[in-house]
Short mmCIF file of C-alpha atoms and ligand atoms in Angstrom, two decimals:
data_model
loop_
_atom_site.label_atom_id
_atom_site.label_comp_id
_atom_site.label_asym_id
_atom_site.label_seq_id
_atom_site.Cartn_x
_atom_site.Cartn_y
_atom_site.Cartn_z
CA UNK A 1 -101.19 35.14 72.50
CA UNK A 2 -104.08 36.00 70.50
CA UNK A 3 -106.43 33.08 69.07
CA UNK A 4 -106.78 34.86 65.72
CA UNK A 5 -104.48 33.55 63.18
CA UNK A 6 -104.42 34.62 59.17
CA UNK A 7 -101.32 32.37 57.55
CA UNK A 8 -102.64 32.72 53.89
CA UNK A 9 -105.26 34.83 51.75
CA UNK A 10 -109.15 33.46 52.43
CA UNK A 11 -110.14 31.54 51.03
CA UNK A 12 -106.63 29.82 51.06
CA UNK A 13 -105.43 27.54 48.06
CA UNK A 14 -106.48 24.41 49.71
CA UNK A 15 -110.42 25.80 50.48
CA UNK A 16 -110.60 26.90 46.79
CA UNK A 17 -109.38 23.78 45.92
CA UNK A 18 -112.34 22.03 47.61
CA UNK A 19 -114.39 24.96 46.65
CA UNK A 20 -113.88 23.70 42.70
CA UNK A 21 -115.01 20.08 43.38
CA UNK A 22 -117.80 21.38 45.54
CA UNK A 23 -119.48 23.49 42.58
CA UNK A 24 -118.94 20.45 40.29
CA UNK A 25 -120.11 17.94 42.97
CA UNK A 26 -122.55 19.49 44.80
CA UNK A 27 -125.77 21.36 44.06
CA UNK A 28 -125.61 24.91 43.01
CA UNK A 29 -128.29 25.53 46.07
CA UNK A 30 -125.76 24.66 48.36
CA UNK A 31 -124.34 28.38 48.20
CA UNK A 32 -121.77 29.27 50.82
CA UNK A 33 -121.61 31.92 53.08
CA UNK A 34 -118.15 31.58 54.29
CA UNK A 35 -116.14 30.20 51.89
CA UNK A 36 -113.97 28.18 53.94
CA UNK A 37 -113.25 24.29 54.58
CA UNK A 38 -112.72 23.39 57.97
CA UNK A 39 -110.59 21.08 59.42
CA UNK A 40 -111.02 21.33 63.49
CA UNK A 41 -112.61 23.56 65.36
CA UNK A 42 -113.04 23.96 69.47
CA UNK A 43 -115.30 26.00 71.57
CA UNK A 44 -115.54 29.35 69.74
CA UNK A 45 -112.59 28.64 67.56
CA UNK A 46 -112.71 27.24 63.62
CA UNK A 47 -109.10 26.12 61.78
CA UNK A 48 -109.33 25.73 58.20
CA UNK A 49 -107.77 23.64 55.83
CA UNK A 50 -105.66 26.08 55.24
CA UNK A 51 -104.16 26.55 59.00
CA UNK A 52 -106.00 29.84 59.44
CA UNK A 53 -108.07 30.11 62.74
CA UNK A 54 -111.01 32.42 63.01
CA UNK A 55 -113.32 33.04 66.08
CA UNK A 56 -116.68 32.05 65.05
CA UNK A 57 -119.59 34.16 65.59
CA UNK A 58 -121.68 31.84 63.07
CA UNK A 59 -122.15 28.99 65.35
CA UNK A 60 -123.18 26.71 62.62
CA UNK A 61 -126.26 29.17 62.54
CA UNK A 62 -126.73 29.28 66.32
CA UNK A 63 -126.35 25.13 67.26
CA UNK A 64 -123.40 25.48 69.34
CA UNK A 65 -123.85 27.39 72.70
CA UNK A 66 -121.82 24.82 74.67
CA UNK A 67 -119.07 25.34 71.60
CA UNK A 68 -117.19 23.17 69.33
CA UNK A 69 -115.93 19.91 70.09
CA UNK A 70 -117.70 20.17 73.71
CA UNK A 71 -115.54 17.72 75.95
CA UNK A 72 -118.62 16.51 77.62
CA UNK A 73 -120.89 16.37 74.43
CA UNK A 74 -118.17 14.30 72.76
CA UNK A 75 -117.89 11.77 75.40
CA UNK A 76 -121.40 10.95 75.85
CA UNK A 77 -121.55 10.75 72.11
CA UNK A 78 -118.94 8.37 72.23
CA UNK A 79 -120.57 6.45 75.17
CA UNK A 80 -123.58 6.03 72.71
CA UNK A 81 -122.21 5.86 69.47
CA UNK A 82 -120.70 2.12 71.41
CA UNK A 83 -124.10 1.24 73.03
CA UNK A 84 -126.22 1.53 69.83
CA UNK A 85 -127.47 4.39 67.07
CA UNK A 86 -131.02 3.36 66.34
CA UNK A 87 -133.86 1.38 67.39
CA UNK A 88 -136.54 3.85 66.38
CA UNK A 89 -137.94 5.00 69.97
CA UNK A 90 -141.54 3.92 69.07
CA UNK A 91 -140.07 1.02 68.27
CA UNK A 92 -137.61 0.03 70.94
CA UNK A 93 -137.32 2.74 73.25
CA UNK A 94 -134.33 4.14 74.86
CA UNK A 95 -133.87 6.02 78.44
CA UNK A 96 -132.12 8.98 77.17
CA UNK A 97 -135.57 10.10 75.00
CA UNK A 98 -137.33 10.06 78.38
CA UNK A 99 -134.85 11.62 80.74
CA UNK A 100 -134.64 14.56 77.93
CA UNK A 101 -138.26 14.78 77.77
CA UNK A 102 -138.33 15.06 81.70
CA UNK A 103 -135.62 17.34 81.97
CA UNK A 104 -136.63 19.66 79.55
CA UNK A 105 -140.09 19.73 80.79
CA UNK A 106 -139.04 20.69 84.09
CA UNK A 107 -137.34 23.62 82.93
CA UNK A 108 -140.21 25.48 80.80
CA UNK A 109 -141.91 28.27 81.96
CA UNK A 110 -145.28 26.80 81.90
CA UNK A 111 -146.91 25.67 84.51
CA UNK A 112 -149.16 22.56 85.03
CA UNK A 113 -148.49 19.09 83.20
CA UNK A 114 -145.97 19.33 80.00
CA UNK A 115 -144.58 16.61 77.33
CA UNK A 116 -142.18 16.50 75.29
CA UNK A 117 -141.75 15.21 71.38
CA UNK A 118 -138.34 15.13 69.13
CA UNK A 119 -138.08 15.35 65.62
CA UNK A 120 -134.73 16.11 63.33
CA UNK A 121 -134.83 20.09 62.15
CA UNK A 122 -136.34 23.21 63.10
CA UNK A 123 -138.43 23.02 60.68
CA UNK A 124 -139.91 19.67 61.25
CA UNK A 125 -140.64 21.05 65.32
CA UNK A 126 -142.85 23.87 63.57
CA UNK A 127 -144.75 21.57 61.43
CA UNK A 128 -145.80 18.98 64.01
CA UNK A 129 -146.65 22.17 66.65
CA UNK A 130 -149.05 22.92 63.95
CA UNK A 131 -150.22 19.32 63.44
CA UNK A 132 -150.64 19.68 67.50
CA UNK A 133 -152.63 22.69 67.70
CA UNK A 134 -154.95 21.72 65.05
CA UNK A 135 -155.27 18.27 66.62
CA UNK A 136 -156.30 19.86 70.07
CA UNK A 137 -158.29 22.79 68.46
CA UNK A 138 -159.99 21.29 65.71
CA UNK A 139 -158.83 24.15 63.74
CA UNK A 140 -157.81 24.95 60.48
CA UNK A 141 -155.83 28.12 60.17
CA UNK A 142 -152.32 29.38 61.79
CA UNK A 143 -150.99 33.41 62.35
CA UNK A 144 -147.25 33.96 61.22
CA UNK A 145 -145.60 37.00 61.10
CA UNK A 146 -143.35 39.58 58.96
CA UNK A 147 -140.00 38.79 58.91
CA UNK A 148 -140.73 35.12 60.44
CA UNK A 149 -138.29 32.46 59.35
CA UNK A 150 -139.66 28.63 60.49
CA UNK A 151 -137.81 26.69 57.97
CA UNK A 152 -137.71 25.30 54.37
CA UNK A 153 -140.26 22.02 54.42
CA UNK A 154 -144.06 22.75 53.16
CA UNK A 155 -146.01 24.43 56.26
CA UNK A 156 -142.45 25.88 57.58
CA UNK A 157 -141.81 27.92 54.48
CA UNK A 158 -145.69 29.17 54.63
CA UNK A 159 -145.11 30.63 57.63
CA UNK A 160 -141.85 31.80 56.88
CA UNK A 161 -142.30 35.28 55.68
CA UNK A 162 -139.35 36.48 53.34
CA UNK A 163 -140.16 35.46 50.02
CA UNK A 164 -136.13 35.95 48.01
CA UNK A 165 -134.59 33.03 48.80
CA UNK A 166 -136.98 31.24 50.57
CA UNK A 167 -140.55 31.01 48.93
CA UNK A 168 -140.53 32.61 45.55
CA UNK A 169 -140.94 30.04 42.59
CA UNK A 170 -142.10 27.01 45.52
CA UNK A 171 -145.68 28.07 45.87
CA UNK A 172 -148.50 26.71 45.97
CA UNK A 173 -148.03 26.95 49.59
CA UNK A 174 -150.01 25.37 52.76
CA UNK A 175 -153.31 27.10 52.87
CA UNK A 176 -154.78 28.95 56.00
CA UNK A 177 -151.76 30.72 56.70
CA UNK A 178 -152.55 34.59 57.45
CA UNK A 179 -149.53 36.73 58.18
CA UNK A 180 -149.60 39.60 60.72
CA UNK A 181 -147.06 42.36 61.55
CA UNK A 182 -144.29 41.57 64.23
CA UNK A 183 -143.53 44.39 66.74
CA UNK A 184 -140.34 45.36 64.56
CA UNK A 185 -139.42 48.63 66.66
CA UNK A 186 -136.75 50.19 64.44
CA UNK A 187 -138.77 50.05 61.37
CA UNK A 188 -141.98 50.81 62.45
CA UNK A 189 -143.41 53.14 60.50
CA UNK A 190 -145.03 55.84 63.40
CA UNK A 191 -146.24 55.49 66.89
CA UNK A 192 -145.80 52.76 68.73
CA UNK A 193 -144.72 49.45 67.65
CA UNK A 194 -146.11 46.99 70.35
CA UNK A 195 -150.00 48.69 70.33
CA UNK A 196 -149.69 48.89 66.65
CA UNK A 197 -148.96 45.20 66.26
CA UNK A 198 -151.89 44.51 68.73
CA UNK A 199 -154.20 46.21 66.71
CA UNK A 200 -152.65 44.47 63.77
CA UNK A 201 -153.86 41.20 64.90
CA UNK A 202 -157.24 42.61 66.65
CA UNK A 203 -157.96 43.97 62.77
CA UNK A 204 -156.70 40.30 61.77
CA UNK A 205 -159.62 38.43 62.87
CA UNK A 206 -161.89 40.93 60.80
CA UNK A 207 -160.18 41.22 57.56
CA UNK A 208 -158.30 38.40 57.25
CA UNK A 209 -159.32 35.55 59.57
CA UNK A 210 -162.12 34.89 62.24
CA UNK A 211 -160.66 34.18 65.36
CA UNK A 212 -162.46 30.93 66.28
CA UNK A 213 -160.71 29.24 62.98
CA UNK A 214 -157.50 29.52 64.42
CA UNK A 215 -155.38 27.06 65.87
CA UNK A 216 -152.39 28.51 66.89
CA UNK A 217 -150.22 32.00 66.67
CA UNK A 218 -146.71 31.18 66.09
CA UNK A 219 -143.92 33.77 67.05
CA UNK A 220 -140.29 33.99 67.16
CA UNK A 221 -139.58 35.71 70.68
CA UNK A 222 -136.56 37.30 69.15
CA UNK A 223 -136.83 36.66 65.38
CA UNK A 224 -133.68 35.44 64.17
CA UNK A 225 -133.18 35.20 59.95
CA UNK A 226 -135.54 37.95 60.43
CA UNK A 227 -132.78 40.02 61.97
CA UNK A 228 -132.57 40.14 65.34
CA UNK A 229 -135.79 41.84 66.29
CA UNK A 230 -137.04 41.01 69.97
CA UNK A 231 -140.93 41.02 70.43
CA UNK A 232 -141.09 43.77 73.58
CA UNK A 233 -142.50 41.86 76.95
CA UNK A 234 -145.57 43.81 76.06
CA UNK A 235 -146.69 42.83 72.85
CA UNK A 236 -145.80 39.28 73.89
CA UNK A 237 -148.25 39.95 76.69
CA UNK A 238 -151.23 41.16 75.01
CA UNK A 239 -150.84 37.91 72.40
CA UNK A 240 -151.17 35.74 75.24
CA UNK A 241 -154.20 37.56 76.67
CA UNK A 242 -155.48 37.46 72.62
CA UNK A 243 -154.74 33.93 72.54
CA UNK A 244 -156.61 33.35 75.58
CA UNK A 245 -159.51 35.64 74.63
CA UNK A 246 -159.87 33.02 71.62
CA UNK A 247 -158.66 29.61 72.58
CA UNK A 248 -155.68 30.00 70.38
CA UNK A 249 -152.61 28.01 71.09
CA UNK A 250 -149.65 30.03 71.27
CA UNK A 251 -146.63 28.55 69.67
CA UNK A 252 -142.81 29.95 70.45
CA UNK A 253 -140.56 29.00 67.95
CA UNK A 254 -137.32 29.12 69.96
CA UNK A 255 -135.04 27.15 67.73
CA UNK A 256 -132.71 30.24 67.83
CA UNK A 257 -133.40 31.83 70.67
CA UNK A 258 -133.49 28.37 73.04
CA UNK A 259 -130.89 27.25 75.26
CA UNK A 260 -129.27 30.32 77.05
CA UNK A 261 -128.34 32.35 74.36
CA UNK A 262 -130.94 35.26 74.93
CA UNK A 263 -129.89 34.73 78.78
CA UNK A 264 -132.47 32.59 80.37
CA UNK A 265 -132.81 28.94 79.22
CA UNK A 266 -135.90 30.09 76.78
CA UNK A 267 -136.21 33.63 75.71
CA UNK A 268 -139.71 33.81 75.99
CA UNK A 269 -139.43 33.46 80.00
CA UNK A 270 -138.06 37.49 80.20
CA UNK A 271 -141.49 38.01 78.92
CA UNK A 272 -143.01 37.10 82.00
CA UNK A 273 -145.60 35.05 79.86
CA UNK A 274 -146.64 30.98 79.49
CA UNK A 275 -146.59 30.09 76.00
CA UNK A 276 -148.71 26.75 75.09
CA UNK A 277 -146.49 25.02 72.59
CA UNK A 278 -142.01 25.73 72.54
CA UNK A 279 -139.86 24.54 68.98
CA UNK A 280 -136.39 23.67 70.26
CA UNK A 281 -134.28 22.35 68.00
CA UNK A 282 -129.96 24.24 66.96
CA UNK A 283 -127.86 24.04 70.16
CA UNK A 284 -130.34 21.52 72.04
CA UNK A 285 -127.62 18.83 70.90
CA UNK A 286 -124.89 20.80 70.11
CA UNK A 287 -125.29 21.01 66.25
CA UNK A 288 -126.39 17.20 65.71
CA UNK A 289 -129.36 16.96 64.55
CA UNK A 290 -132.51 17.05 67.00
CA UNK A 291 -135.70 19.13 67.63
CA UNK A 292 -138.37 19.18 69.73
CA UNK A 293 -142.04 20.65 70.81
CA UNK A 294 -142.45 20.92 74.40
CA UNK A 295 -145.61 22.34 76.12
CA UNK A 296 -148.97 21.49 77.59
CA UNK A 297 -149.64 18.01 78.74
CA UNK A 298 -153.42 18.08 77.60
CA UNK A 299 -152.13 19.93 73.98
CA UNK A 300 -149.00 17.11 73.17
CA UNK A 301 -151.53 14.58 74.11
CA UNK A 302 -153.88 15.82 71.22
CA UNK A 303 -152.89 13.89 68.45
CA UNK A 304 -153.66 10.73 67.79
CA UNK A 305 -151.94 7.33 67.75
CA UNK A 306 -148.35 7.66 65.41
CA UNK A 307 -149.82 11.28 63.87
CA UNK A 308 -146.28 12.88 64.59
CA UNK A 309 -143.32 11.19 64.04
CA UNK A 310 -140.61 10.04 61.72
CA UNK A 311 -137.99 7.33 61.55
CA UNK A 312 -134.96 9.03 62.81
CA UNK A 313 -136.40 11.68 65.39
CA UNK A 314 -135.45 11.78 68.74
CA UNK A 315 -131.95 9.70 67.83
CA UNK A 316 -130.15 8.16 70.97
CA UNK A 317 -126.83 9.65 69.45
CA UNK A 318 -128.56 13.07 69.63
CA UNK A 319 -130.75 12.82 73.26
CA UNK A 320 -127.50 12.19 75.00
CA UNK A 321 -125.87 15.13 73.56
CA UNK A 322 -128.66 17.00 74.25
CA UNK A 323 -128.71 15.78 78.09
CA UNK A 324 -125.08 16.91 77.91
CA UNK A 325 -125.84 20.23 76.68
CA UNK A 326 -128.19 20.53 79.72
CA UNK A 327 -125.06 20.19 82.11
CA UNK A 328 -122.77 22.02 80.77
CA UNK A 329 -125.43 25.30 80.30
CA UNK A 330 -125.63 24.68 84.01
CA UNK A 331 -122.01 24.06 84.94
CA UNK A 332 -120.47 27.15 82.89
CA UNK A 333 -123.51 29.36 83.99
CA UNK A 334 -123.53 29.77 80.10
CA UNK A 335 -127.10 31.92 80.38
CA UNK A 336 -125.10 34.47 82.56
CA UNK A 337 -122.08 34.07 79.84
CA UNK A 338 -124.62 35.21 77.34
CA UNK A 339 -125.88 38.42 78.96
CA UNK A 340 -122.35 39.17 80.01
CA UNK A 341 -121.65 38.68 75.84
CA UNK A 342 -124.17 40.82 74.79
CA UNK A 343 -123.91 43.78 76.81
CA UNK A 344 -120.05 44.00 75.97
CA UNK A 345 -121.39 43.68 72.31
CA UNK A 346 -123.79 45.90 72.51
CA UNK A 347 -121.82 48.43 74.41
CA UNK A 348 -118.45 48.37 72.00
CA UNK A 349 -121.23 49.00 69.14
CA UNK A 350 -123.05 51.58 70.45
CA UNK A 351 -120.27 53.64 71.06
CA UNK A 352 -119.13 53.01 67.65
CA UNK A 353 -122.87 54.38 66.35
CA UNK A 354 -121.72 57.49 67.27
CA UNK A 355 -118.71 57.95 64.83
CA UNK A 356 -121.12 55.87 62.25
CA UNK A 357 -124.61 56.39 61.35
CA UNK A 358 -124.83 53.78 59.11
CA UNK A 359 -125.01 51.46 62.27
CA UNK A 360 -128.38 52.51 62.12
CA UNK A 361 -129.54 50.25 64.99
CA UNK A 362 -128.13 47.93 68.04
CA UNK A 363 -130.46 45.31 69.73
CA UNK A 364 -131.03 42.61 70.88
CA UNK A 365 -131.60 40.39 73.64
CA UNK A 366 -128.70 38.38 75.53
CA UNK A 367 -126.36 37.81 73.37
CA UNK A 368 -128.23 37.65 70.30
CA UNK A 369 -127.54 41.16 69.01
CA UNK A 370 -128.33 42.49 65.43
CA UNK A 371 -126.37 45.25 64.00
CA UNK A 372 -128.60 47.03 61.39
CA UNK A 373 -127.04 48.91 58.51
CA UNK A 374 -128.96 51.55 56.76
CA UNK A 375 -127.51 54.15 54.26
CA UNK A 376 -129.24 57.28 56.04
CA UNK A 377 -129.72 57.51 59.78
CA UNK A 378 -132.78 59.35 59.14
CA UNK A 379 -134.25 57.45 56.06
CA UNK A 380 -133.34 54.15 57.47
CA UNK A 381 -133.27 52.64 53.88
CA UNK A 382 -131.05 49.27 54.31
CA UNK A 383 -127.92 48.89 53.41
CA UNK A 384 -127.50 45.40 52.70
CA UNK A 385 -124.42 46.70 50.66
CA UNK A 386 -122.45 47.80 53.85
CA UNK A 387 -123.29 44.70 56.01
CA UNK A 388 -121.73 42.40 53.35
CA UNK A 389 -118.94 44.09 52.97
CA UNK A 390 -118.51 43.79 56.74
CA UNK A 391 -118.73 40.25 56.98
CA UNK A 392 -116.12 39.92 53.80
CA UNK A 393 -113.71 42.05 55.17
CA UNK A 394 -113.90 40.58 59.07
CA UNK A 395 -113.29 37.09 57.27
CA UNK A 396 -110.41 38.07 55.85
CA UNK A 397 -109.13 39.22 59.57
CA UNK A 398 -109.91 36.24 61.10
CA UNK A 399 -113.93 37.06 62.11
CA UNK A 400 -117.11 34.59 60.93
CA UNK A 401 -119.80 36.81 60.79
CA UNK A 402 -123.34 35.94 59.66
CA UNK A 403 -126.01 38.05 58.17
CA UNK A 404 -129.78 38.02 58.64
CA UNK A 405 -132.53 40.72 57.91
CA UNK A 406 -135.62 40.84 55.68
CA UNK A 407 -133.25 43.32 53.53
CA UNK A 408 -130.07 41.41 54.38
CA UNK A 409 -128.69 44.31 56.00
CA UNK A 410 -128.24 43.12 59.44
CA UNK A 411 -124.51 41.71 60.80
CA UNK A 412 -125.64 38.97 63.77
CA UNK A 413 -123.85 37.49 66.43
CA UNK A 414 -123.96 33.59 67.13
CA UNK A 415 -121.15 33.06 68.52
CA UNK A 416 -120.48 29.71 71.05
CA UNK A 417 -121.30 31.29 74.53
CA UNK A 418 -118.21 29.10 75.96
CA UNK A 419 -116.21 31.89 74.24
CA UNK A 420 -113.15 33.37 76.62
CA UNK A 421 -113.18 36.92 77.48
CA UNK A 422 -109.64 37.42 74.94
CA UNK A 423 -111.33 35.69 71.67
CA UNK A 424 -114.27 38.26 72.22
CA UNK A 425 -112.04 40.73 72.52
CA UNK A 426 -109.99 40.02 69.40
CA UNK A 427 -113.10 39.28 67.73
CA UNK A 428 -114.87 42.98 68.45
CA UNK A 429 -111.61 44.37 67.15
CA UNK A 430 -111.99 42.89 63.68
CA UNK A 431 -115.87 43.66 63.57
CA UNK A 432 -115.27 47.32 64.18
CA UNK A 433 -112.43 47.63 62.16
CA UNK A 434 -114.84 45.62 59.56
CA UNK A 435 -117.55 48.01 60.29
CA UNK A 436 -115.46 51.58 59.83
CA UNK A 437 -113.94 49.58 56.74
CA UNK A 438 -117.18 48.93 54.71
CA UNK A 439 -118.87 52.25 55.59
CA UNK A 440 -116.04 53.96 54.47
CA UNK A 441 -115.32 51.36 51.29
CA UNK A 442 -118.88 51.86 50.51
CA UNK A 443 -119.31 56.07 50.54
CA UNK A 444 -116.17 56.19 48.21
N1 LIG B 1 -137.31 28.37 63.31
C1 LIG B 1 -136.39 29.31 63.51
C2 LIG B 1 -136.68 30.44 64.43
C3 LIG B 1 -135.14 29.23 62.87
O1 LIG B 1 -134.21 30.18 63.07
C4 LIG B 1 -134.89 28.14 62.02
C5 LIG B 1 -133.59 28.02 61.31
O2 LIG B 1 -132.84 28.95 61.18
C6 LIG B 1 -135.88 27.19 61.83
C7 LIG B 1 -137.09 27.32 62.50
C8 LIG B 1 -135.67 26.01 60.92
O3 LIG B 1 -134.75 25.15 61.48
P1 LIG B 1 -134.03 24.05 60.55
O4 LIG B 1 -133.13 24.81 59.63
O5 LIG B 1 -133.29 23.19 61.54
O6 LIG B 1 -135.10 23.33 59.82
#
């Protein structure tokens, strides 16, 4: 029986209902991508108001490898939720902080003493990984990247690179941020990409910043709003030998790319390199909200007394999800689930690059794979025009599909890595149907 299930048009009469007292109620920021209310969802399955079912390759932007409604996330939410919700853990501390902190710290690929600290977003990891590496530096300045995305608070949206939506009109921003170019492969304009981006940053620390005023480097090992782009094992090798040249802490932001769904636990460990500092935050609890920075004892130790912090971080509701979402990576092998994902992915679309050369480009790493439309194979000029037609049309078969991209021509898959063999099935049906719809939709 397939899982896919359209009973009325999309948005059905009940979203657009809600839809209308959303746009009076609710802030016109608050733009939707899909616009559909949901009433259940479970594992890679969402059912709308409506009664239509869609497999979700959104994954509330990546937070749910283990899946909707997680059987063993739920109950040890439940288990807290009757213990107790909040103390404050530098108030009245709780064991499920520490046993995440230990846990987690086991399993990074650094060696030597690590800690742990938790925070709410993304974005709030990146800003106190900052705070961190300036505390243990004594530095001023930090290195972002094109096509970096680290969030929407102050020193995030510095380093975050695109400027329409995020930046534009919100400056001025955090100072001492210097931008360098990230090893984009597919768009890089001749030679090659990794030694070009070396001698990007080399040239950095002449023209743009001196070396020993830097605190940290921060990188997306696959960047994500960026569109998909993984950082080849090479580049991300020479950075750590530049880091180490300079005494530069070396920061991966892996609030994406964490927890299995590039194929190992962290993405940055198929790089064969040690970063310093790790962001965690998305499916560490299984979409509620909870972050982290995880690295070098003698770096997290840095700051001083109550530096980094906040009221809410590091909830109890949240660290037992998160301990959860540990297990059930383990027990479903969900790191092999995501390599098994992406090469089907990445297989069914290469094929189809053959019959269309608007699907410009296929990559990825695990199952994070970016599909990048351009309007000439040859030109590569983006065509952000084909990619939302894509996602519009796979909606309205039953397919949540987000985009990414600095041009906002890229088609990304998020999907829950619990997701059966028949939903991904189903669901690569719709996206190349989707795909051969918009290309042709858009030549007419
Ligand atoms: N860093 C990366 C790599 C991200 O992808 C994101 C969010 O998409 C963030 C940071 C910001 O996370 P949040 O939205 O939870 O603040």
């Amino acid at each position: 029986m397939p899982s896919i299930e359209i009973r009325t048009e999309v948005p059905g009469p009940r979203s657009r209902a809600w839809i209308e007292r959303k746009e009076r109620a609710v802030a016109n920021a608050k733009a939707l991508w899909v616009p559909v209310f949901v009433e259940s969802a479970e594992g890679a399955l969402i059912t709308d108001v409506d009664g239509n079912t869609f497999v979700d390759f959104a994954g509330g932007i990546g937070c749910l490898a283990v899946g909707h409604s997680n059987a063993a996330v739920t109950a040890a939410v439940q288990g807290q939720v009757a213990r107790f919700l909040h103390t404050d853990f530098t108030v009245m501390p709780y064991d499920s902080y520490v046993e995440l902190a230990e846990r987690l710290c086991a399993r990074l690929p650094i060696s030597g003493p690590t800690k742990a600290a938790f925070f709410n977003s993304g974005a709030e990891a990146v800003e106190n990984a900052v705070k961190i590496a300036k505390a243990a530096t004594g530095r001023p300045a930090v290195i972002a990247y094109e096509g970096a995305f680290h969030g929407r608070t102050l020193m995030a949206m510095s380093l975050t690179s695109k400027q329409h939506p995020y930046k534009a009109g919100f400056g001025p921003f955090a100072p001492e941020v210097y931008r360098v170019a990230y090893p984009y492969e597919y768009r890089w304009p001749a030679g090659d990409a990794c030694e070009g981006a070396l001698d990007d940053l080399r040239r950095a620390f002449t023209t743009r910043i001196a070396p020993e005023d830097v605190a940290a480097i921060v990188i997306e090992p696959v960047q994500g709003e960026g569109g998909f782009v993984p950082a080849p094992a090479a580049y991300l090798k020479g950075l750590r030998e530049i880091c180490d040249e300079h005494g530069i802490v070396l920061i991966a932001d892996e609030v994406q790319t964490g927890f299995g769904r590039t194929g190992t636990l962290f993405a940055i460990e198929q790089s064969g390199i040690e970063p310093d500092l790790v962001c965690v935050a998305k499916s560490i609890a299984a979409g509620l909200p909870l972050s982290g920075v995880l690295g070098r004892a003698e770096i997290m130790d840095a700051p001083g007394d109550s530096t980094i912090g906040g009221t809410y971080v590091g909830n109890p509701v949240a660290c037992v999800a998160a301990l959860a979402v540990l297990d059930e990576i383990d027990r479903l092998e969900l790191c092999a689930r995501a390599r098994e994902i992406g090469e089907s992915l990445t297989r069914r679309m290469r094929d189809l690059q053959r019959r269309v050369p608007q699907l410009g480009d296929v990559r990825g790493l695990g199952s994070m794979v970016g599909l990048e439309f351009v309007r000439d194979a040859r030109t590569r000029e983006p065509a952000p025009e084909i990619a939302t037609r894509v996602a519009e049309h796979a909606l309205q078969h039953g397919l949540v599909l987000l985009k990414a991209g600095l041009f906002g021509n890229v088609i990304r898959n998020l999907a829950p890595l619990v997701i059966t063999d028949g939903e991904l099935a189903e669901a690569l049906d719709v996206l190349e149907a989707a795909i051969e719809h918009a290309v042709a939709a858009v030549a007419a």
